[in-house]
Coordinates of C-alpha atoms in Angstrom, one line a residue:
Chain A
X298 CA 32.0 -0.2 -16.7
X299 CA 28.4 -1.1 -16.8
X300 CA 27.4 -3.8 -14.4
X301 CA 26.9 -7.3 -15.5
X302 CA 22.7 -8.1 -15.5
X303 CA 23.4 -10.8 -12.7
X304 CA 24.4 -8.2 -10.1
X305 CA 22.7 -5.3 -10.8
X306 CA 22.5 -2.2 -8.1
X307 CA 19.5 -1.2 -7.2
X308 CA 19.2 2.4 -6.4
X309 CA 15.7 1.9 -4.5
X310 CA 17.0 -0.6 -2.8
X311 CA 19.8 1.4 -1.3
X312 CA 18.1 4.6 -1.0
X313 CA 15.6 2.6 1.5
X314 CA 18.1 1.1 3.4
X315 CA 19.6 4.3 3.7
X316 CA 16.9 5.7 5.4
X317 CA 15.9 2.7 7.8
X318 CA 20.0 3.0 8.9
X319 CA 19.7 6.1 9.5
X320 CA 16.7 6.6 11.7
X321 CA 17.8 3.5 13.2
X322 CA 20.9 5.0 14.4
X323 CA 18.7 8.2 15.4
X324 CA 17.0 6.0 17.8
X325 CA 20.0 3.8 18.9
X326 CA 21.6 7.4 20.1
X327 CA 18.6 9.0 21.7
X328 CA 18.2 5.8 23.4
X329 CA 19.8 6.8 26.2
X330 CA 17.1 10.2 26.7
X331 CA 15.9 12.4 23.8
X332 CA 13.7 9.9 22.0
X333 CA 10.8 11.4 22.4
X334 CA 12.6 14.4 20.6
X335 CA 13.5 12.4 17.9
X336 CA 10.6 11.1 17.2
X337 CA 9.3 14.5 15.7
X338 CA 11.5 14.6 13.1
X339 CA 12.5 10.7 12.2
X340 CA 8.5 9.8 11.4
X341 CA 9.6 13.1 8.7
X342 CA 12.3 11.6 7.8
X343 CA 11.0 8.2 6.9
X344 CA 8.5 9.5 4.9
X345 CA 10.6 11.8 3.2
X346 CA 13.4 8.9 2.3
X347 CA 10.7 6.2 1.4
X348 CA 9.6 8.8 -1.0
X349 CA 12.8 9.6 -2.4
X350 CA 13.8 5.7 -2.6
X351 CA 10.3 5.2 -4.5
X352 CA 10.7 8.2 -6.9
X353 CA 14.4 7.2 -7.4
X354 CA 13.0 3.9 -8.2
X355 CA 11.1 4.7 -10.8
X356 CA 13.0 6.9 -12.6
X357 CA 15.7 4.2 -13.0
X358 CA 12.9 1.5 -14.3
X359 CA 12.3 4.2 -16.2
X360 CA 16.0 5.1 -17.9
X361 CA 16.1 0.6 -18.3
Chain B
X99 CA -22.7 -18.6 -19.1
X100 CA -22.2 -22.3 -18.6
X101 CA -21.1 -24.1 -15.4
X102 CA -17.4 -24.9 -17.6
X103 CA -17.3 -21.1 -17.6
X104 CA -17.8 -20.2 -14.4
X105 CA -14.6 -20.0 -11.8
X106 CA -14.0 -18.1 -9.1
X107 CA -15.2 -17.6 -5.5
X108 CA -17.8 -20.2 -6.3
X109 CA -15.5 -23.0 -6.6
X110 CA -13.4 -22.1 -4.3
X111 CA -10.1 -25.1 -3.5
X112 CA -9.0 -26.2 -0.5
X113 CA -6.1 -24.3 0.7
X114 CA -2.8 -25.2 -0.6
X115 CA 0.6 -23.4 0.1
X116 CA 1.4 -21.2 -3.1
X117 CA 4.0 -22.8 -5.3
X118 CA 4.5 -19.5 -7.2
X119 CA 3.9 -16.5 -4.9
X120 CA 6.0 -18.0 -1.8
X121 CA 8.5 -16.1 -0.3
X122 CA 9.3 -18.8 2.7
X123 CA 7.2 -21.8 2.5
X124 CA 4.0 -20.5 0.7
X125 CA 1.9 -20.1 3.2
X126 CA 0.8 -16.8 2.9
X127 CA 0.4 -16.9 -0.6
X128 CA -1.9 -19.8 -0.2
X129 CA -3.8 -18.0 2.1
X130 CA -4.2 -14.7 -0.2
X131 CA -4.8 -17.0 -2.8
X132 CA -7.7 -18.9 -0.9
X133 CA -8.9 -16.1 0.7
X134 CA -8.8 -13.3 -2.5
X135 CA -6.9 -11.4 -0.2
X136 CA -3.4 -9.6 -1.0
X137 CA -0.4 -11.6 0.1
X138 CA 1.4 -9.0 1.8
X139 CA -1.7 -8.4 4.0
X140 CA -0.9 -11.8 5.7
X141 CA 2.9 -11.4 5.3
X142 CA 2.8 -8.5 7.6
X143 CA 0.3 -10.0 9.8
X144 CA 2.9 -12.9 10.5
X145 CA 5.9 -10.3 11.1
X146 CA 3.7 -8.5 13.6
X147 CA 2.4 -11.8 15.3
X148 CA 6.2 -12.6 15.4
X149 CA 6.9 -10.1 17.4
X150 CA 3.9 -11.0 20.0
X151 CA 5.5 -14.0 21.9
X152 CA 6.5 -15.3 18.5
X153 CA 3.2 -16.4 17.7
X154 CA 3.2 -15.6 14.5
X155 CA 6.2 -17.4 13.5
X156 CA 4.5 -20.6 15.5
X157 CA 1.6 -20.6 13.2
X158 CA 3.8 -20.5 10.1
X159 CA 5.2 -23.5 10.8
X160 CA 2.1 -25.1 11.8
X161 CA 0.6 -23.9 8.6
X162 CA 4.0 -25.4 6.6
X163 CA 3.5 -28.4 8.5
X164 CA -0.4 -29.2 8.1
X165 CA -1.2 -27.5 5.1
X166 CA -0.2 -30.0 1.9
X167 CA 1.4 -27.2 -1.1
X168 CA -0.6 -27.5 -3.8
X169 CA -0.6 -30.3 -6.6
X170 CA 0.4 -32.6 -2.9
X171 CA -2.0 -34.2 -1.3
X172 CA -0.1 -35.0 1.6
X173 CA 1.0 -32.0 4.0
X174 CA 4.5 -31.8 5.3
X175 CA 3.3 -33.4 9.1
X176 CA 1.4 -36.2 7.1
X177 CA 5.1 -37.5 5.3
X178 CA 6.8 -37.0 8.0
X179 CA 4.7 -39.0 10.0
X180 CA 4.4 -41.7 7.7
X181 CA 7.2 -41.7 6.0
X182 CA 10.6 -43.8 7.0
X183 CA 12.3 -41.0 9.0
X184 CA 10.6 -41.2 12.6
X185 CA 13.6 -39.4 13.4
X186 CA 12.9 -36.3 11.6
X187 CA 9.3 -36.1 12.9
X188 CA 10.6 -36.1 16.4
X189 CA 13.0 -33.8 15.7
X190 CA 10.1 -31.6 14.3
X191 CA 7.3 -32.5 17.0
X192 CA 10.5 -31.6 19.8
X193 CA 11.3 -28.0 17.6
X194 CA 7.3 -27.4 17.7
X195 CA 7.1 -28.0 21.5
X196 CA 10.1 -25.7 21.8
X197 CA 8.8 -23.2 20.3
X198 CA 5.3 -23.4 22.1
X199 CA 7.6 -23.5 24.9
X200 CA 9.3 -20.5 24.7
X201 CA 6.4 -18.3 23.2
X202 CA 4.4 -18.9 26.6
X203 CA 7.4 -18.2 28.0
X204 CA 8.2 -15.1 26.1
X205 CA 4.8 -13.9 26.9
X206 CA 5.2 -14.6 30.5
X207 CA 8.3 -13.5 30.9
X208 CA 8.1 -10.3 28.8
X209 CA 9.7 -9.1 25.8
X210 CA 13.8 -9.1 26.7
X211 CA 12.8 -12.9 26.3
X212 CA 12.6 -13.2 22.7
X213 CA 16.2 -14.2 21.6
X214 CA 15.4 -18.2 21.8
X215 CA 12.4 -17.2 19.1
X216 CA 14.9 -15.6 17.1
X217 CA 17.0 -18.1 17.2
X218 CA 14.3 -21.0 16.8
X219 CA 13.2 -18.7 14.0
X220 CA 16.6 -18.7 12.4
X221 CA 16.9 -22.7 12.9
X222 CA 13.8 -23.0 11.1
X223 CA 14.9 -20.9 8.0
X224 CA 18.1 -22.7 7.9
X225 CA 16.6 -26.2 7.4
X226 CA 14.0 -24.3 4.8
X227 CA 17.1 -23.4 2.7
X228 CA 19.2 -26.9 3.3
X229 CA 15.5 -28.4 2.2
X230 CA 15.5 -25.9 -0.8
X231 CA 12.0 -24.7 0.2
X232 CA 13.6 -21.2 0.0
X233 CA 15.6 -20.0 -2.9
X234 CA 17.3 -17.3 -1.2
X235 CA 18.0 -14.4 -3.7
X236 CA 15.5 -15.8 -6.6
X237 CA 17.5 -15.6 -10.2
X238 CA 16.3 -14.9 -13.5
X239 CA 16.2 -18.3 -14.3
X240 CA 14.0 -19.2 -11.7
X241 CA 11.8 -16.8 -12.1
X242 CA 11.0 -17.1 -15.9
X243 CA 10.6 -20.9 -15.7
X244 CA 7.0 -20.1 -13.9
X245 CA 4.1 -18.3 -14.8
X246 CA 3.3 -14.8 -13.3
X247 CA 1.9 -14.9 -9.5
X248 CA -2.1 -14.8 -8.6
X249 CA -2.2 -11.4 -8.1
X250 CA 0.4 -10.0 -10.6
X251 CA -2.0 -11.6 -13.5
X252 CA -5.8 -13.3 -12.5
X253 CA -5.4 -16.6 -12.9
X254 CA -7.9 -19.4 -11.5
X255 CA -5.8 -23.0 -11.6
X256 CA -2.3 -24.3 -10.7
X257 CA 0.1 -24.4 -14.2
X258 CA 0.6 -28.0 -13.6
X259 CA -3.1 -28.6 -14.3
X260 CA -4.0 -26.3 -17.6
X261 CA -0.7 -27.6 -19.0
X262 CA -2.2 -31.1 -18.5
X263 CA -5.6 -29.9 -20.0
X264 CA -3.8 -28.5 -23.4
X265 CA -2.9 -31.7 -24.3
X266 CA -6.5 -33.1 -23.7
X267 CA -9.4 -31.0 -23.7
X268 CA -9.6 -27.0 -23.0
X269 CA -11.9 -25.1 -20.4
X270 CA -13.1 -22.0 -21.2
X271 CA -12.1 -19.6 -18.4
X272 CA -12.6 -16.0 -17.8
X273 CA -11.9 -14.3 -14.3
X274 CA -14.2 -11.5 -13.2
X275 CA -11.5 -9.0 -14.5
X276 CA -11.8 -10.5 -18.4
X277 CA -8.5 -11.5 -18.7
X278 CA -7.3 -15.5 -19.5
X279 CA -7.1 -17.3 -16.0
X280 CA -3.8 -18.4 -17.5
X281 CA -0.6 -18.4 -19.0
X282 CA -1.2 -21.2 -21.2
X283 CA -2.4 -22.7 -24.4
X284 CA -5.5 -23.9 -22.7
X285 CA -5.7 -20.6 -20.6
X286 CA -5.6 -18.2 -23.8
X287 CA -7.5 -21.0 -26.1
X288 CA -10.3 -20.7 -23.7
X289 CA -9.8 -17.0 -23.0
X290 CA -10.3 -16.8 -26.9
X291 CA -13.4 -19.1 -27.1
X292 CA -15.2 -17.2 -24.3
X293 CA -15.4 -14.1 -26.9
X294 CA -13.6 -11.7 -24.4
X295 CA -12.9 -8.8 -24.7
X296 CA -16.0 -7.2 -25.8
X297 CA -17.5 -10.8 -26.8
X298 CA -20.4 -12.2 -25.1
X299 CA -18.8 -14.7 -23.4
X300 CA -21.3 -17.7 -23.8
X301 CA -18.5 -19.8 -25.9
X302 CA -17.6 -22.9 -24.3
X303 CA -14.5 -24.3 -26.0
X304 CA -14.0 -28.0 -26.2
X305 CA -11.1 -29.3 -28.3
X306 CA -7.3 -30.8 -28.8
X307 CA -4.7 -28.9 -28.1
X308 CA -4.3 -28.1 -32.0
X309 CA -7.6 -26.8 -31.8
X310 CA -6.9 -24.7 -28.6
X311 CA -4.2 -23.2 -30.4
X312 CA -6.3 -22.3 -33.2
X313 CA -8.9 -20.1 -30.7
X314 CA -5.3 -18.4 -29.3
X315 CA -5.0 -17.4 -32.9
X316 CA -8.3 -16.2 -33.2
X317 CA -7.4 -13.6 -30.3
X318 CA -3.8 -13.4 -31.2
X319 CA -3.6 -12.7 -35.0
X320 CA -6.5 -11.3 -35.7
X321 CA -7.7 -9.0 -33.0
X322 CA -10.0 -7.2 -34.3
X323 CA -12.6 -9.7 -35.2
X324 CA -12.1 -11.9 -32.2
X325 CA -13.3 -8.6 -30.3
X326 CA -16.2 -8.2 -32.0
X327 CA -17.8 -11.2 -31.1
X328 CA -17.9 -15.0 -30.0
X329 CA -14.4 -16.8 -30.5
X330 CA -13.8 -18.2 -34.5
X331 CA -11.4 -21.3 -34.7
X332 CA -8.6 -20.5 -36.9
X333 CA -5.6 -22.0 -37.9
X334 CA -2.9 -20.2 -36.8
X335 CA -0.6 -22.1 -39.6
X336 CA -3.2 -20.5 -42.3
X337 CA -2.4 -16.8 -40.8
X338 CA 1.0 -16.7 -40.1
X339 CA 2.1 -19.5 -43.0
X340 CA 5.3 -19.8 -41.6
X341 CA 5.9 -21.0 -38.2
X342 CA 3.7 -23.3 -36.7
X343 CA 0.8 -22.5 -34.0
X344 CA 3.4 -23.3 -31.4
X345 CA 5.6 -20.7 -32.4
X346 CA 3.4 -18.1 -32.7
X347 CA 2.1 -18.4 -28.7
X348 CA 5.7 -18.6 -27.7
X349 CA 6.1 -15.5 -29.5
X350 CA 3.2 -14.3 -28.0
X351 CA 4.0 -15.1 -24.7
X352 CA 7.9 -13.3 -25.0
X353 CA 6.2 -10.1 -23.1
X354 CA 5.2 -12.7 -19.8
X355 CA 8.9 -13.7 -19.6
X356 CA 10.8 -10.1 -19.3
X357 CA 13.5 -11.2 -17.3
X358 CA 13.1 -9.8 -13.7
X359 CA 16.3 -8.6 -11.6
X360 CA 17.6 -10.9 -9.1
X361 CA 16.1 -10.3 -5.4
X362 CA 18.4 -10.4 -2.2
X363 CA 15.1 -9.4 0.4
X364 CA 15.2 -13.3 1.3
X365 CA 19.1 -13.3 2.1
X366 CA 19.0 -10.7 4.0
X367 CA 15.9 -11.1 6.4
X368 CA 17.6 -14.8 7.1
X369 CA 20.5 -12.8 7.9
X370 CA 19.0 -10.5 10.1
X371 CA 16.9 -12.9 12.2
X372 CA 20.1 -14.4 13.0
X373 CA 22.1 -11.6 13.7
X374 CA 18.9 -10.6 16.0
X375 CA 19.0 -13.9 18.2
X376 CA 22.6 -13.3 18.1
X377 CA 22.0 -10.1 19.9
X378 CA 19.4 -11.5 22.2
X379 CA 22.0 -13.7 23.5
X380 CA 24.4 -11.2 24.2
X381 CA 21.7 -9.5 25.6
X382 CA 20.8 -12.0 28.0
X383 CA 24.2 -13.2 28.8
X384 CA 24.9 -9.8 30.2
X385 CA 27.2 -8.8 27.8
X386 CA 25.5 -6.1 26.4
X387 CA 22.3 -4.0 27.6
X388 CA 19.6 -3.4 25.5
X389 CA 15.5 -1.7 26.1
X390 CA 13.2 -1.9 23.6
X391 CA 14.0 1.4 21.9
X392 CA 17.5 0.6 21.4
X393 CA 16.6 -3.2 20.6
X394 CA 14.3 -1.7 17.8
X395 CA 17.1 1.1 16.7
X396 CA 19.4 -1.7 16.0
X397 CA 17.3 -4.0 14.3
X398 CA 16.6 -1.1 12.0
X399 CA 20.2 -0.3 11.4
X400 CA 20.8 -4.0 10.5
X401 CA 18.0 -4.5 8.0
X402 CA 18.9 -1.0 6.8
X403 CA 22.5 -2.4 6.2
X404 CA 21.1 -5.3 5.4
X405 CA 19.3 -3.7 2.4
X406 CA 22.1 -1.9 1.6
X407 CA 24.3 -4.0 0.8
X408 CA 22.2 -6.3 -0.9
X409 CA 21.0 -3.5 -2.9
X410 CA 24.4 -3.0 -4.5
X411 CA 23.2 -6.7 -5.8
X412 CA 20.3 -6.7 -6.8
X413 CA 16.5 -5.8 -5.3
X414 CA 16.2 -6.0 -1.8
X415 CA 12.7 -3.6 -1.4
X416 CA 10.7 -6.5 -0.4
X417 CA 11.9 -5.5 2.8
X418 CA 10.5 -2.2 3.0
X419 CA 7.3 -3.5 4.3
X420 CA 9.2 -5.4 7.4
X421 CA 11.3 -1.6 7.8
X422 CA 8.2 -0.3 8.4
X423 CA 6.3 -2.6 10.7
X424 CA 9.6 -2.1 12.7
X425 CA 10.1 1.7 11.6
X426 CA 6.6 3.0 13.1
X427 CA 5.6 1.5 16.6
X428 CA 9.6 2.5 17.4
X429 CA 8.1 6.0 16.1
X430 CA 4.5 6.7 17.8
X431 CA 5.6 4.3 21.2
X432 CA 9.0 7.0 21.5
X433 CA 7.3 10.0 20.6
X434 CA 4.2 8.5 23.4
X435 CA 7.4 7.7 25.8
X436 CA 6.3 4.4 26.4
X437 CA 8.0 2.4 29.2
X438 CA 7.2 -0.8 27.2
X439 CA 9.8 -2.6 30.0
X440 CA 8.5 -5.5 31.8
X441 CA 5.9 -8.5 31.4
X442 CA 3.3 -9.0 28.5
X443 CA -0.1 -9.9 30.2
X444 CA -2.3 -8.0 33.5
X445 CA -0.3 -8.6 36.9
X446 CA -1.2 -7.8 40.8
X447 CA 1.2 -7.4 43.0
X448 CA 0.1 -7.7 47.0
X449 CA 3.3 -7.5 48.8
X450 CA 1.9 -8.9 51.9
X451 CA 4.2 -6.5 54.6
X452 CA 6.9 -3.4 53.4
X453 CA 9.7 -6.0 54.0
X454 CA 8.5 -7.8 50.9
X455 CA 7.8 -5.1 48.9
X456 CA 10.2 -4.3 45.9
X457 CA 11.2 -0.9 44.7
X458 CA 9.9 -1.5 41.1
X459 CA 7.4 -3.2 39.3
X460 CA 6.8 -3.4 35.7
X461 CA 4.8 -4.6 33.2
X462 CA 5.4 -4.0 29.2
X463 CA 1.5 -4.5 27.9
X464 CA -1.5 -5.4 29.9
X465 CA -2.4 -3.7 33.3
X466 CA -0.7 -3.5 36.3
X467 CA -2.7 -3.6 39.7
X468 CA -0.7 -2.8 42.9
X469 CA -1.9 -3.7 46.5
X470 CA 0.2 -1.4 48.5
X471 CA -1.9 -1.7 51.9
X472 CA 0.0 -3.8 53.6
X473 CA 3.1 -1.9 52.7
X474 CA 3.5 -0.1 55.8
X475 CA 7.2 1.5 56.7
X476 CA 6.9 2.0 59.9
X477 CA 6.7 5.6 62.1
X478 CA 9.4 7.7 60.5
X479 CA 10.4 5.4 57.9
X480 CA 10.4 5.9 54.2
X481 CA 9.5 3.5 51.5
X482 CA 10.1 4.1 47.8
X483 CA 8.0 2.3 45.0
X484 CA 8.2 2.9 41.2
X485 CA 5.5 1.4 39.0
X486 CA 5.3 1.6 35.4
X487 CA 3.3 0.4 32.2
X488 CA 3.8 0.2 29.0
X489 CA 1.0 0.3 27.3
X490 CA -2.3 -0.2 29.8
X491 CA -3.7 0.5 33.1
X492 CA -1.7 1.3 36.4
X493 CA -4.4 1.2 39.8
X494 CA -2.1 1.4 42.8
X495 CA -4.3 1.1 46.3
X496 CA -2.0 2.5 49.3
X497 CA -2.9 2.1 52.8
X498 CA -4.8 4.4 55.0
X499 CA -2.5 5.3 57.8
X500 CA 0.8 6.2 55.6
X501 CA 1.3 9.8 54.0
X502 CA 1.8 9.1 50.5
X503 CA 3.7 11.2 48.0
X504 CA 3.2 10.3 44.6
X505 CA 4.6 11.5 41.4
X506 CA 2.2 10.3 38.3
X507 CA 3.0 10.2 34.8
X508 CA 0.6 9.4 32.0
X509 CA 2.0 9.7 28.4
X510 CA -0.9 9.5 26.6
X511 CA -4.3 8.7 29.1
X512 CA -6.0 10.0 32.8
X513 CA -4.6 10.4 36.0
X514 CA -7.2 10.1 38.7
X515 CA -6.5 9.7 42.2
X516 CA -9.4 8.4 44.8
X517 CA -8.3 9.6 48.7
X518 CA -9.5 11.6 50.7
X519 CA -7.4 15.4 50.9
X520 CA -6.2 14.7 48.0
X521 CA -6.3 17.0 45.6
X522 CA -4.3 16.4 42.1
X523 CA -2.5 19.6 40.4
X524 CA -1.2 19.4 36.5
X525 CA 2.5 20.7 37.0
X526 CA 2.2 23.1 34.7
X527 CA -0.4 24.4 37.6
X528 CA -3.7 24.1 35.0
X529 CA -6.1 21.9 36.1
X530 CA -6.9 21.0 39.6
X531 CA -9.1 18.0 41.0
X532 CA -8.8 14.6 41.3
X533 CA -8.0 13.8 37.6
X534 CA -6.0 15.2 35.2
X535 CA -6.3 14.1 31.1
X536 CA -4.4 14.9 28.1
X537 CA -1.0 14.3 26.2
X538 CA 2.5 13.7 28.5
X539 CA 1.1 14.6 31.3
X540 CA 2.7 14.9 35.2
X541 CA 1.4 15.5 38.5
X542 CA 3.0 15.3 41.9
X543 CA 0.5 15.0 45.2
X544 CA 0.4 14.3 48.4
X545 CA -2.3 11.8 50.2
X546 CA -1.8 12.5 54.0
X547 CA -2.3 9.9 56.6
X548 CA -5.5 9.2 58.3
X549 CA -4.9 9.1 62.2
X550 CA -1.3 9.3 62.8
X551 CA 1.4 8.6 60.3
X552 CA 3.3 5.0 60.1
X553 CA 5.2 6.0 57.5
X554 CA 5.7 7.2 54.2
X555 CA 5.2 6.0 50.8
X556 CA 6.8 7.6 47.6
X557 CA 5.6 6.2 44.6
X558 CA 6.5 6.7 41.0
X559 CA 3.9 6.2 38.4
X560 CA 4.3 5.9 35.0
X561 CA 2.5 4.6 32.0
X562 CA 3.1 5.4 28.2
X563 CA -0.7 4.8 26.8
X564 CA -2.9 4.2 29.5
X565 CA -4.8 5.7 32.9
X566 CA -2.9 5.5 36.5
X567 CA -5.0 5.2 39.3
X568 CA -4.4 5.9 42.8
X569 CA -6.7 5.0 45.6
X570 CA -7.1 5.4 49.3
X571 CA -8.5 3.4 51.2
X572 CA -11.9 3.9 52.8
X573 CA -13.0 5.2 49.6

């Protein structure tokens, strides 16, 4: 069933929030010791998942 | 061009709040607006200002309360002042005092102290909504009723006013990117008159509003002439013989009023700056513990959520910016491993005897200067001090007749020591003297006594971004 225009999902929008949960969470576990560590790899991470969310984005401005 | 023609910078209004570009009360818009500047550069300047003693936030609400939204003449301060609730502008002169209050405190105090900000903040956006200053989750109604923001399409003049003009006389009006400065009859009849595109531009229209709609025509219908040259008054009833003139430029303007998707962004930052002060309480009533990188973590994973879920509504990517601003100091201050615990401001610390001196002392941004001389043990006693900053510089003096062991860490900045038979050795046994530079560093030393030993000292010294200094006396 096809959503109504009113609510609409937004796959940007979820894609991005995705990404800021998860290298929250990254952070809220290394908390403890290994953040440093982390931090190699989540700055990688957010760029990566901004990028997806934007790409994903248009695509599906695209397909409307 | 003619004075009627020229807009812009030159005539430059008073600032207003933004009607049509605000997100919370305008302000920011208003500014951009005044100030030619992106928006978002001021939106972001206000997050990260919020997050500095809540300053940011603070000058919002003066801004909302001093500066008048536009088509007003009065500002939000000046009615409430005047107007017939005195109540209300105590209750806002108290709030504003409050928050003064608690920023100088948060500042003082250091960052753990932010939850009554949060929770000021989140008071604040409350009475916004109950006011209906902020449309949380703007609809497709909303939206279409009003014309296109400043910087999504150049134009020079609130609605209200060229709305008012098309029923009298029309301005021409041309921005310096030669589009129509706006959305309206009078906008596009002047736009038309001024000969733009391609025209000259010397046109100065001056008509009804019949006659403005004629110049929109001009442009409208027949395109290719109006480029050419200087605008031509037609008729629009003559070219379309149908519909009227009205018809046509609300057919014309059906591209302007696309429907836009409904936008949760607003929903669910008011959500998360109360869910934020509701976590600072917890946090100072003990209940739960958090530092700054675990504080930051979790605001991250709310707002994440936060756009989540509201994404499975509708747009919520206005809050990538505030992800971000969050996202990236968590990022370069734990990959620095920043001790950002403590006080926001330079402290000393001169414990007058070793009695009164603490085993810690902290300080989140600004420098830290510790007076350890008359911190003296005692013959065969030991004393154990840590020190840390966050984010600045760490000088510790320690007194001449105590051997001092020190264990110095520097995440990103020099450590220099100033005593005499001291000699400073990178742990990884590279460089040798009495400083050591670079990235992460730590080096463990001794200082020996001068004369016979009273004591010892072990220190701890750490900073994330910054030099640590020890010094002997009699340097």
């Amino acid at each position: 069933m096809r959503p109504s225009g009113r609510f609409r999902p937004d796959a940007a929008s979820i894609t991005a929030g995705l990404v800021f949960v998860a290298v929250g969470l990254v952070y809220l576990l290394a908390s403890n010791g290994g953040a440093r560590g982390a931090a190699r790899w989540t700055g990688s991470l957010l760029v990566l998942g901004l990028g997806l969310a934007w790409v994903v984005g248009a695509l599906t401005r695209r397909r409307r | 061009m003619s004075d009627q023609t020229t807009v812009g910078r030159a005539n430059r209004e008073p600032l207003r709040r933004d009607r049509r570009s605000k997100v919370i009360a305008g302000v920011c818009g208003g500014l951009g607006g005044h100030l030619d500047i992106d928006p978002v550069v001021f939106r972001i300047l206000f997050a990260v200002l919020t997050f500095v003693g809540g300053i940011g936030l603070l000058a919002y609400a003066a801004a909302w309360l001093f500066v008048p939204v536009e088509g007003a003449r009065k500002s939000e301060a000046h009615r409430l002042l005047t107007g017939s609730n005195p109540l209300l502008a105590v209750i806002v002169a108290v709030g504003l005092a409050l928050g003064a209050l608690a920023s100088i405190s948060a500042l003082t105090n250091g960052l753990t102290a932010m939850w009554p900000l949060m929770l000021i903040g989140a008071a604040v956006l409350g009475v916004l909504v109950w006011r209906g200053d902020i449309k949380l989750g703007r609809g497709e109604t909303a939206r279409s009723s009003q014309p296109p923001t400043w910087w999504q399409q150049p134009m020079g003049e609130p609605a209200g006013e060229a709305q008012g003009r098309a029923q009298g006389t029309a301005t021409a009006g041309v921005d310096e990117s030669g589009e129509p400065r706006d959305a309206t009859p009078a906008g596009f009849a002047a736009y038309a008159a001024s000969g733009v595109p391609g025209g000259s531009g010397t046109a100065s229209a001056s008509s009804t509003a019949t006659g403005a709609l004629g110049a929109f025509g001009a442009s409208a219908g027949t395109e290719g002439s109006a480029a050419g040259g200087e605008g031509e008054w037609v008729d629009l009833s003559r070219l379309h013989g149908g519909p009227g003139p009205e018809a046509a430029f609300t057919e014309a303007m059906e591209p302007a009023r696309r429907p836009r998707r409904r936008g949760y962004g607003g929903l669910v930052f008011a959500s998360l700056l109360a869910a934020t002060g509701v976590i600072g309480v917890l946090d100072a009533a003990g209940l739960v513990t958090l530092t700054w990188l675990s504080g930051g973590a979790l605001v991250l994973v709310l707002l994440g959520a936060g756009m989540t879920l509201g994404g499975m509504f509708g747009k919520t990517t206005a809050l990538v910016p505030m992800g971000l601003v969050v996202a990236v100091p968590l990022l370069v201050l734990a990959a620095a491993d920043v001790p950002l615990h403590g006080t926001v401001g330079d402290e000393n610390w001169a414990p007058a005897s070793a009695a009164r001196t603490h085993g810690s002392y902290q300080v989140g941004v600004g420098d830290g200067e510790l007076d350890l001389t008359g911190s003296v043990p005692g013959a065969g006693r030991t004393l154990a001090v840590q020190a840390q900053v966050g984010i600045g510089e760490l000088a510790v003096q320690v007194p001449p007749n105590v051997t001092v062991r020190v264990h110095a860490h520097a995440g990103i900045g020099d450590i220099q020591v100033q005593a005499p038979g001291a000699v400073v050795q990178d742990s990884d046994g590279g460089a040798k003297g009495t400083s050591v530079s670079g990235v992460g560093r730590s080096v463990d030393f001794v200082i020996p006594a001068q004369g016979e030993s009273e004591g010892t000292l072990v220190l701890d010294l750490n900073t994330g971004i910054g030099d640590v200094t020890v010094e002997g006396q009699g340097q």
